[in-house]
Amino acid sequence: MIREFLLKINQPWLPTLGTALFVGIFVGMLIWINRRGSNSYYEEASFLPLDEGVKSER
Amino acid sequence: MNDVKMERFKYDDELTKLFIFATVIWGFVALLLGVTVAFQLASWKVNMGLEWSTFGRLRPLHTNAAIFAFVGNAMFAGIYYSTQRLTKSRLFSDVLGRIHFWGWQLIIVAAAISLPLGFTTGKEYAELEWPIDIAIAVIWVVFAINFFGTLVKRREKHLYVALWFYIATIVTVTVLHVVNSIAFPVDFMKSYPVYAGIQDALVQWWYGHNAVAFFLTTPFLGIMYYFIPKAANRPVYSYRLSIIHFWSLVFLYIWAGPHHLLYTSVPDWVQTTAMVFSVMLWMPSWGGMINGLLTLRGAWDKVRTDPVLKFMATSVTFYGMATFEGPLLAIKSINGMAHYTDWIVGHVHSGTIGWNYMIISGMLYYLVPKMWNTTLYSVKMANAQFWLATIGLLLYMMSMWTAGITQALMWRAIDETGKLVYPNFIETVVRIVPMYWVRAFGGVLILAGFILMMYNLWLTIKKSKGLEEQEYMAPAMEKVTSEVNQTAHRKLEGLPTLFTVLTTIAILVGGIIEITPSLISDTFVERDSEIKPYSPLEIAGRDIFIKEGCYVCHSQQIRPMPDEALRYGPPSTAAESVYDRPFQWGSRRIGPDLARVGGKYNDMWHFRHMYDPREVTPKSIMPEYTWLFKKKFEIKTLPKKIKVMTALGVPYTDHQIKNTVLLAQKQAFEITKGLNVDGVDMKMQNKEIIALIAYLQRLGVDGARSRELKKQVRSEQ
């Protein structure tokens, strides 16, 4: 059965399916990153590299 | 907040420093090798007539040194430095870090010794033989443990986007390396891949393409997301864009591998999928580029004066150029022209020099003064390097574009009577030799710039007054987590395990769909009973072909195009390479395709050509292979080789398995007897050249017989 299925993959619809899958994920991501209330969160995250911890004064 | 307990810790910067030294030393070696092989194409004399210094052996050494030694060490330096700071924690284990460092250097040394000696698997960018492959896997696991261990003990809940790129790198490289390297050992330094022909080709280019993606690109995107904000002292332009950039890139990249196999005997739907996804890849790549460049908004004045930003901005620009050119080259009609030509080599270097060399230089100019607690010795010198590298690279790219387009146009030129305008391949070679000189000169400039940087960094370190190890403080993570207001996504990003799993799924979706065709390739490779396994002597000859790296100059895959049919014969079929372990389709035609060279010339032609190519083809740039006339071909290992092949499913007859040595000797005797008529001593019969001739004369012969038979059957009907 697996073999049957694999053989059927031999079809030109594959790029279309892949593209559709990607577009789905892409749109999902767009919605997700723009969810309400995420502004401050992303703001904070983007400052992470600028902070290496406080230098100890000992 | 005040009652939060602060923990004290130190970063393991000594490890980063070790990797920085290694980066600089191996970078020099890789570039020097690059310049050497560039001159070898401009003048064959630079091959120096020694077996271990010919183009076929040094070119793989150059690519391996550039990718795994130079870029590899730089990546580890960047990852270890930034990961500690982004997690506010010391590395998981100092000892593992040292094992990683010394293990990796040992692997590089093993490569530097074994490749010139001719120990190679014959698969591009995966040439190292199986014991070294195992060592790579072990050291990679050590790296992974150290990295993920650090994530586990981190003091910062959130995983910054750079870390995602590192995770994707570690996961994907593991998968790629393991799947592509599976092989059956014959002896300590020789193995045959479990895949053959088209299957091997698909696995190899799935690996090859994604090695570019996940070794040369993703770790450096992580480095870009850390070091550009750091050097510009402002946050990344859009964190949201970086999320889209990451997931799109990781998801799409893995599908694009077969764009290296357009117009080959790989099924059409695989080729179309690769093309579509390669074009889509343009999008996230440019998303990343824009994000990197716009991070510099408001800091453009600094780009002019600060070498760090100058190199980084340029590297991101070249990244944008290379990732525009890549999808373009993956479009079938353009690929039909550019594939096998020097254009591809130019493209690769706009990536490795324009992107990797530049961003690594920027990173080093940032790290060395900072880690040695001083300022850069000379900004002028850094600027000089910048111009040398940029001009050198432009010369490189322009000469390779010109060479590639010239090759393409000359190869395919057909006159009104339907004949090739340039039937002699050598005419097309001679025409581009001037471009090889320009390219080599460009390479010298790039190397000179690198030497300036080495000197500059060395003086910077020398003027450092020493540095006490700095102690840092940060709150422990439990305290941070107890803060309220945790969104679901924050939880997601805070969980390295879940994140790693999601990344793995993202690469596996494309990976599985892309690998599936190769796993089921028996179903679409039409069996052809006329295609027979190589004789024992031909196997010995084939292994010499692999050992000498002939595949770096010669393809063995004829595409279905009129000019190729005229020049080389009918297109290659998948059935014709079912016994090719490894496949030798090649990726470049510095010399003509050899898929159907069998029978094109007589044995004596090859005998003379291999000894001195210019005797039969004046102006040829092919190296001479005089040692093949002195060294005996390996006969002791032949029975074992045939047994391994049999175990892998090659249908050798009992007679062949039992009488391997005898059969090989007999065939060698026959060939030498034929040559003897022209005065070749019978003593030559045990020499490598005889085995190589046997192999070359076999190429394409079975396919021709099969076509002949089919024609007969058709005419009888």
mmCIF file with all atom_site columns, C-alpha atoms in Angstrom, chain A residues 2-3 5-23 25-26 29-58, chain B residues 6 8-9 11 81 85-86 88 156 158 160 225-226 229-230 233-236 239-240 243-244 247-248 251-252 255 269 272-273 276-277 280 283 366 370 470-474 487-490 493 509 513 516 520 523-524:
data_model
loop_
_atom_site.group_PDB
_atom_site.id
_atom_site.type_symbol
_atom_site.label_atom_id
_atom_site.label_alt_id
_atom_site.label_comp_id
_atom_site.label_asym_id
_atom_site.label_entity_id
_atom_site.label_seq_id
_atom_site.pdbx_PDB_ins_code
_atom_site.Cartn_x
_atom_site.Cartn_y
_atom_site.Cartn_z
_atom_site.occupancy
_atom_site.B_iso_or_equiv
_atom_site.pdbx_formal_charge
_atom_site.auth_seq_id
_atom_site.auth_comp_id
_atom_site.auth_asym_id
_atom_site.auth_atom_id
_atom_site.pdbx_PDB_model_num
ATOM 1   C CA . ILE A 1 2   ? 2.819  2.359  0.874   1.00 0.00 ? 2   ILE A CA 1
ATOM 2   C CA . ARG A 1 3   ? 4.377  1.532  -2.457  1.00 0.00 ? 3   ARG A CA 1
ATOM 3   C CA . PHE A 1 5   ? 0.974  5.605  -2.489  1.00 0.00 ? 5   PHE A CA 1
ATOM 4   C CA . LEU A 1 6   ? 4.571  6.450  -3.258  1.00 0.00 ? 6   LEU A CA 1
ATOM 5   C CA . LEU A 1 7   ? 4.011  5.620  -6.886  1.00 0.00 ? 7   LEU A CA 1
ATOM 6   C CA . LYS A 1 8   ? 1.085  8.000  -6.987  1.00 0.00 ? 8   LYS A CA 1
ATOM 7   C CA . ILE A 1 9   ? 3.375  10.772 -5.789  1.00 0.00 ? 9   ILE A CA 1
ATOM 8   C CA . ASN A 1 10  ? 4.816  10.607 -9.253  1.00 0.00 ? 10  ASN A CA 1
ATOM 9   C CA . GLN A 1 11  ? 2.469  13.408 -10.226 1.00 0.00 ? 11  GLN A CA 1
ATOM 10  C CA . PRO A 1 12  ? 2.826  16.932 -11.420 1.00 0.00 ? 12  PRO A CA 1
ATOM 11  C CA . TRP A 1 13  ? 0.538  18.270 -8.690  1.00 0.00 ? 13  TRP A CA 1
ATOM 12  C CA . LEU A 1 14  ? 3.342  18.084 -6.184  1.00 0.00 ? 14  LEU A CA 1
ATOM 13  C CA . PRO A 1 15  ? 4.769  21.563 -6.728  1.00 0.00 ? 15  PRO A CA 1
ATOM 14  C CA . THR A 1 16  ? 1.261  22.960 -6.505  1.00 0.00 ? 16  THR A CA 1
ATOM 15  C CA . LEU A 1 17  ? 0.605  21.138 -3.246  1.00 0.00 ? 17  LEU A CA 1
ATOM 16  C CA . GLY A 1 18  ? 3.935  22.300 -1.851  1.00 0.00 ? 18  GLY A CA 1
ATOM 17  C CA . THR A 1 19  ? 3.216  25.858 -2.845  1.00 0.00 ? 19  THR A CA 1
ATOM 18  C CA . ALA A 1 20  ? -0.272 25.740 -1.334  1.00 0.00 ? 20  ALA A CA 1
ATOM 19  C CA . LEU A 1 21  ? 1.191  24.342 1.865   1.00 0.00 ? 21  LEU A CA 1
ATOM 20  C CA . PHE A 1 22  ? 3.717  27.114 1.971   1.00 0.00 ? 22  PHE A CA 1
ATOM 21  C CA . VAL A 1 23  ? 1.188  29.840 1.266   1.00 0.00 ? 23  VAL A CA 1
ATOM 22  C CA . ILE A 1 25  ? 1.931  28.500 6.510   1.00 0.00 ? 25  ILE A CA 1
ATOM 23  C CA . PHE A 1 26  ? 2.933  31.945 5.353   1.00 0.00 ? 26  PHE A CA 1
ATOM 24  C CA . MET A 1 29  ? 2.500  33.240 10.233  1.00 0.00 ? 29  MET A CA 1
ATOM 25  C CA . LEU A 1 30  ? 1.428  36.691 9.128   1.00 0.00 ? 30  LEU A CA 1
ATOM 26  C CA . ILE A 1 31  ? -1.683 36.489 11.256  1.00 0.00 ? 31  ILE A CA 1
ATOM 27  C CA . TRP A 1 32  ? 0.233  35.073 14.179  1.00 0.00 ? 32  TRP A CA 1
ATOM 28  C CA . ILE A 1 33  ? 2.968  37.662 14.335  1.00 0.00 ? 33  ILE A CA 1
ATOM 29  C CA . ASN A 1 34  ? 0.442  40.474 14.104  1.00 0.00 ? 34  ASN A CA 1
ATOM 30  C CA . ARG A 1 35  ? -1.754 39.142 16.890  1.00 0.00 ? 35  ARG A CA 1
ATOM 31  C CA . ARG A 1 36  ? -2.997 41.729 19.279  1.00 0.00 ? 36  ARG A CA 1
ATOM 32  C CA . GLY A 1 37  ? -0.801 42.683 22.189  1.00 0.00 ? 37  GLY A CA 1
ATOM 33  C CA . SER A 1 38  ? 2.389  41.317 20.739  1.00 0.00 ? 38  SER A CA 1
ATOM 34  C CA . ASN A 1 39  ? 4.025  44.677 20.149  1.00 0.00 ? 39  ASN A CA 1
ATOM 35  C CA . SER A 1 40  ? 5.787  45.060 23.447  1.00 0.00 ? 40  SER A CA 1
ATOM 36  C CA . TYR A 1 41  ? 6.827  41.488 23.362  1.00 0.00 ? 41  TYR A CA 1
ATOM 37  C CA . TYR A 1 42  ? 8.622  41.760 20.026  1.00 0.00 ? 42  TYR A CA 1
ATOM 38  C CA . GLU A 1 43  ? 10.061 45.095 21.032  1.00 0.00 ? 43  GLU A CA 1
ATOM 39  C CA . GLU A 1 44  ? 11.606 43.479 24.076  1.00 0.00 ? 44  GLU A CA 1
ATOM 40  C CA . ALA A 1 45  ? 12.896 40.491 22.114  1.00 0.00 ? 45  ALA A CA 1
ATOM 41  C CA . SER A 1 46  ? 14.595 42.649 19.544  1.00 0.00 ? 46  SER A CA 1
ATOM 42  C CA . PHE A 1 47  ? 16.714 44.296 22.232  1.00 0.00 ? 47  PHE A CA 1
ATOM 43  C CA . LEU A 1 48  ? 18.141 41.015 23.474  1.00 0.00 ? 48  LEU A CA 1
ATOM 44  C CA . PRO A 1 49  ? 21.490 41.130 21.650  1.00 0.00 ? 49  PRO A CA 1
ATOM 45  C CA . LEU A 1 50  ? 22.199 44.557 23.077  1.00 0.00 ? 50  LEU A CA 1
ATOM 46  C CA . ASP A 1 51  ? 22.186 43.224 26.609  1.00 0.00 ? 51  ASP A CA 1
ATOM 47  C CA . GLU A 1 52  ? 24.915 40.821 27.740  1.00 0.00 ? 52  GLU A CA 1
ATOM 48  C CA . GLY A 1 53  ? 24.171 40.887 31.426  1.00 0.00 ? 53  GLY A CA 1
ATOM 49  C CA . VAL A 1 54  ? 25.414 43.408 33.937  1.00 0.00 ? 54  VAL A CA 1
ATOM 50  C CA . LYS A 1 55  ? 29.161 43.574 34.373  1.00 0.00 ? 55  LYS A CA 1
ATOM 51  C CA . SER A 1 56  ? 30.018 42.688 37.918  1.00 0.00 ? 56  SER A CA 1
ATOM 52  C CA . GLU A 1 57  ? 31.961 45.457 39.642  1.00 0.00 ? 57  GLU A CA 1
ATOM 53  C CA . ARG A 1 58  ? 33.947 43.303 41.987  1.00 0.00 ? 58  ARG A CA 1
ATOM 54  C CA . MET B 2 6   ? 21.653 37.970 40.753  1.00 0.00 ? 6   MET B CA 1
ATOM 55  C CA . ARG B 2 8   ? 27.580 35.743 38.833  1.00 0.00 ? 8   ARG B CA 1
ATOM 56  C CA . PHE B 2 9   ? 29.190 34.007 35.877  1.00 0.00 ? 9   PHE B CA 1
ATOM 57  C CA . TYR B 2 11  ? 31.727 33.603 29.582  1.00 0.00 ? 11  TYR B CA 1
ATOM 58  C CA . TYR B 2 81  ? 30.323 33.848 21.373  1.00 0.00 ? 81  TYR B CA 1
ATOM 59  C CA . ARG B 2 85  ? 25.590 36.259 25.516  1.00 0.00 ? 85  ARG B CA 1
ATOM 60  C CA . LEU B 2 86  ? 22.095 35.634 24.241  1.00 0.00 ? 86  LEU B CA 1
ATOM 61  C CA . LYS B 2 88  ? 23.423 34.974 29.592  1.00 0.00 ? 88  LYS B CA 1
ATOM 62  C CA . GLU B 2 156 ? 17.188 34.341 29.465  1.00 0.00 ? 156 GLU B CA 1
ATOM 63  C CA . HIS B 2 158 ? 13.372 33.979 25.330  1.00 0.00 ? 158 HIS B CA 1
ATOM 64  C CA . TYR B 2 160 ? 16.485 35.219 20.268  1.00 0.00 ? 160 TYR B CA 1
ATOM 65  C CA . TYR B 2 225 ? 21.024 38.930 13.453  1.00 0.00 ? 225 TYR B CA 1
ATOM 66  C CA . TYR B 2 226 ? 23.376 39.106 16.399  1.00 0.00 ? 226 TYR B CA 1
ATOM 67  C CA . PRO B 2 229 ? 22.519 45.030 15.869  1.00 0.00 ? 229 PRO B CA 1
ATOM 68  C CA . LYS B 2 230 ? 25.517 44.756 18.170  1.00 0.00 ? 230 LYS B CA 1
ATOM 69  C CA . ASN B 2 233 ? 24.056 49.423 18.553  1.00 0.00 ? 233 ASN B CA 1
ATOM 70  C CA . ARG B 2 234 ? 20.397 49.311 17.586  1.00 0.00 ? 234 ARG B CA 1
ATOM 71  C CA . PRO B 2 235 ? 17.868 46.514 17.522  1.00 0.00 ? 235 PRO B CA 1
ATOM 72  C CA . VAL B 2 236 ? 17.053 44.533 14.410  1.00 0.00 ? 236 VAL B CA 1
ATOM 73  C CA . TYR B 2 239 ? 11.655 41.201 14.712  1.00 0.00 ? 239 TYR B CA 1
ATOM 74  C CA . ARG B 2 240 ? 8.431  40.091 13.060  1.00 0.00 ? 240 ARG B CA 1
ATOM 75  C CA . ILE B 2 243 ? 10.246 35.257 12.253  1.00 0.00 ? 243 ILE B CA 1
ATOM 76  C CA . ILE B 2 244 ? 8.810  35.104 8.756   1.00 0.00 ? 244 ILE B CA 1
ATOM 77  C CA . TRP B 2 247 ? 10.311 29.801 8.954   1.00 0.00 ? 247 TRP B CA 1
ATOM 78  C CA . SER B 2 248 ? 9.978  30.513 5.242   1.00 0.00 ? 248 SER B CA 1
ATOM 79  C CA . PHE B 2 251 ? 10.710 25.384 5.016   1.00 0.00 ? 251 PHE B CA 1
ATOM 80  C CA . LEU B 2 252 ? 11.537 26.269 1.422   1.00 0.00 ? 252 LEU B CA 1
ATOM 81  C CA . TRP B 2 255 ? 12.990 21.424 -1.526  1.00 0.00 ? 255 TRP B CA 1
ATOM 82  C CA . TRP B 2 269 ? 8.101  16.479 -11.770 1.00 0.00 ? 269 TRP B CA 1
ATOM 83  C CA . THR B 2 272 ? 9.702  21.254 -11.707 1.00 0.00 ? 272 THR B CA 1
ATOM 84  C CA . THR B 2 273 ? 9.264  21.080 -7.943  1.00 0.00 ? 273 THR B CA 1
ATOM 85  C CA . VAL B 2 276 ? 9.288  26.321 -8.277  1.00 0.00 ? 276 VAL B CA 1
ATOM 86  C CA . PHE B 2 277 ? 10.707 26.205 -4.780  1.00 0.00 ? 277 PHE B CA 1
ATOM 87  C CA . MET B 2 280 ? 10.029 31.040 -4.084  1.00 0.00 ? 280 MET B CA 1
ATOM 88  C CA . MET B 2 283 ? 11.345 35.863 -1.132  1.00 0.00 ? 283 MET B CA 1
ATOM 89  C CA . TYR B 2 366 ? 34.278 43.251 15.871  1.00 0.00 ? 366 TYR B CA 1
ATOM 90  C CA . LYS B 2 370 ? 36.507 43.561 21.897  1.00 0.00 ? 370 LYS B CA 1
ATOM 91  C CA . GLN B 2 470 ? 35.208 39.839 33.081  1.00 0.00 ? 470 GLN B CA 1
ATOM 92  C CA . GLU B 2 471 ? 32.498 38.665 35.441  1.00 0.00 ? 471 GLU B CA 1
ATOM 93  C CA . TYR B 2 472 ? 28.840 39.214 34.585  1.00 0.00 ? 472 TYR B CA 1
ATOM 94  C CA . MET B 2 473 ? 25.618 39.155 36.556  1.00 0.00 ? 473 MET B CA 1
ATOM 95  C CA . ALA B 2 474 ? 22.111 38.211 35.548  1.00 0.00 ? 474 ALA B CA 1
ATOM 96  C CA . THR B 2 487 ? 1.863  34.493 26.033  1.00 0.00 ? 487 THR B CA 1
ATOM 97  C CA . ALA B 2 488 ? 1.605  31.165 24.295  1.00 0.00 ? 488 ALA B CA 1
ATOM 98  C CA . HIS B 2 489 ? 4.244  32.106 21.812  1.00 0.00 ? 489 HIS B CA 1
ATOM 99  C CA . ARG B 2 490 ? 6.653  33.058 24.477  1.00 0.00 ? 490 ARG B CA 1
ATOM 100 C CA . GLU B 2 493 ? 10.045 30.111 21.964  1.00 0.00 ? 493 GLU B CA 1
ATOM 101 C CA . VAL B 2 509 ? 8.423  17.985 5.015   1.00 0.00 ? 509 VAL B CA 1
ATOM 102 C CA . ILE B 2 513 ? 9.170  14.694 -0.382  1.00 0.00 ? 513 ILE B CA 1
ATOM 103 C CA . THR B 2 516 ? 11.161 10.040 -1.713  1.00 0.00 ? 516 THR B CA 1
ATOM 104 C CA . ILE B 2 520 ? 11.457 4.865  -5.039  1.00 0.00 ? 520 ILE B CA 1
ATOM 105 C CA . THR B 2 523 ? 9.922  2.414  -9.900  1.00 0.00 ? 523 THR B CA 1
ATOM 106 C CA . PHE B 2 524 ? 10.778 4.987  -12.496 1.00 0.00 ? 524 PHE B CA 1
#
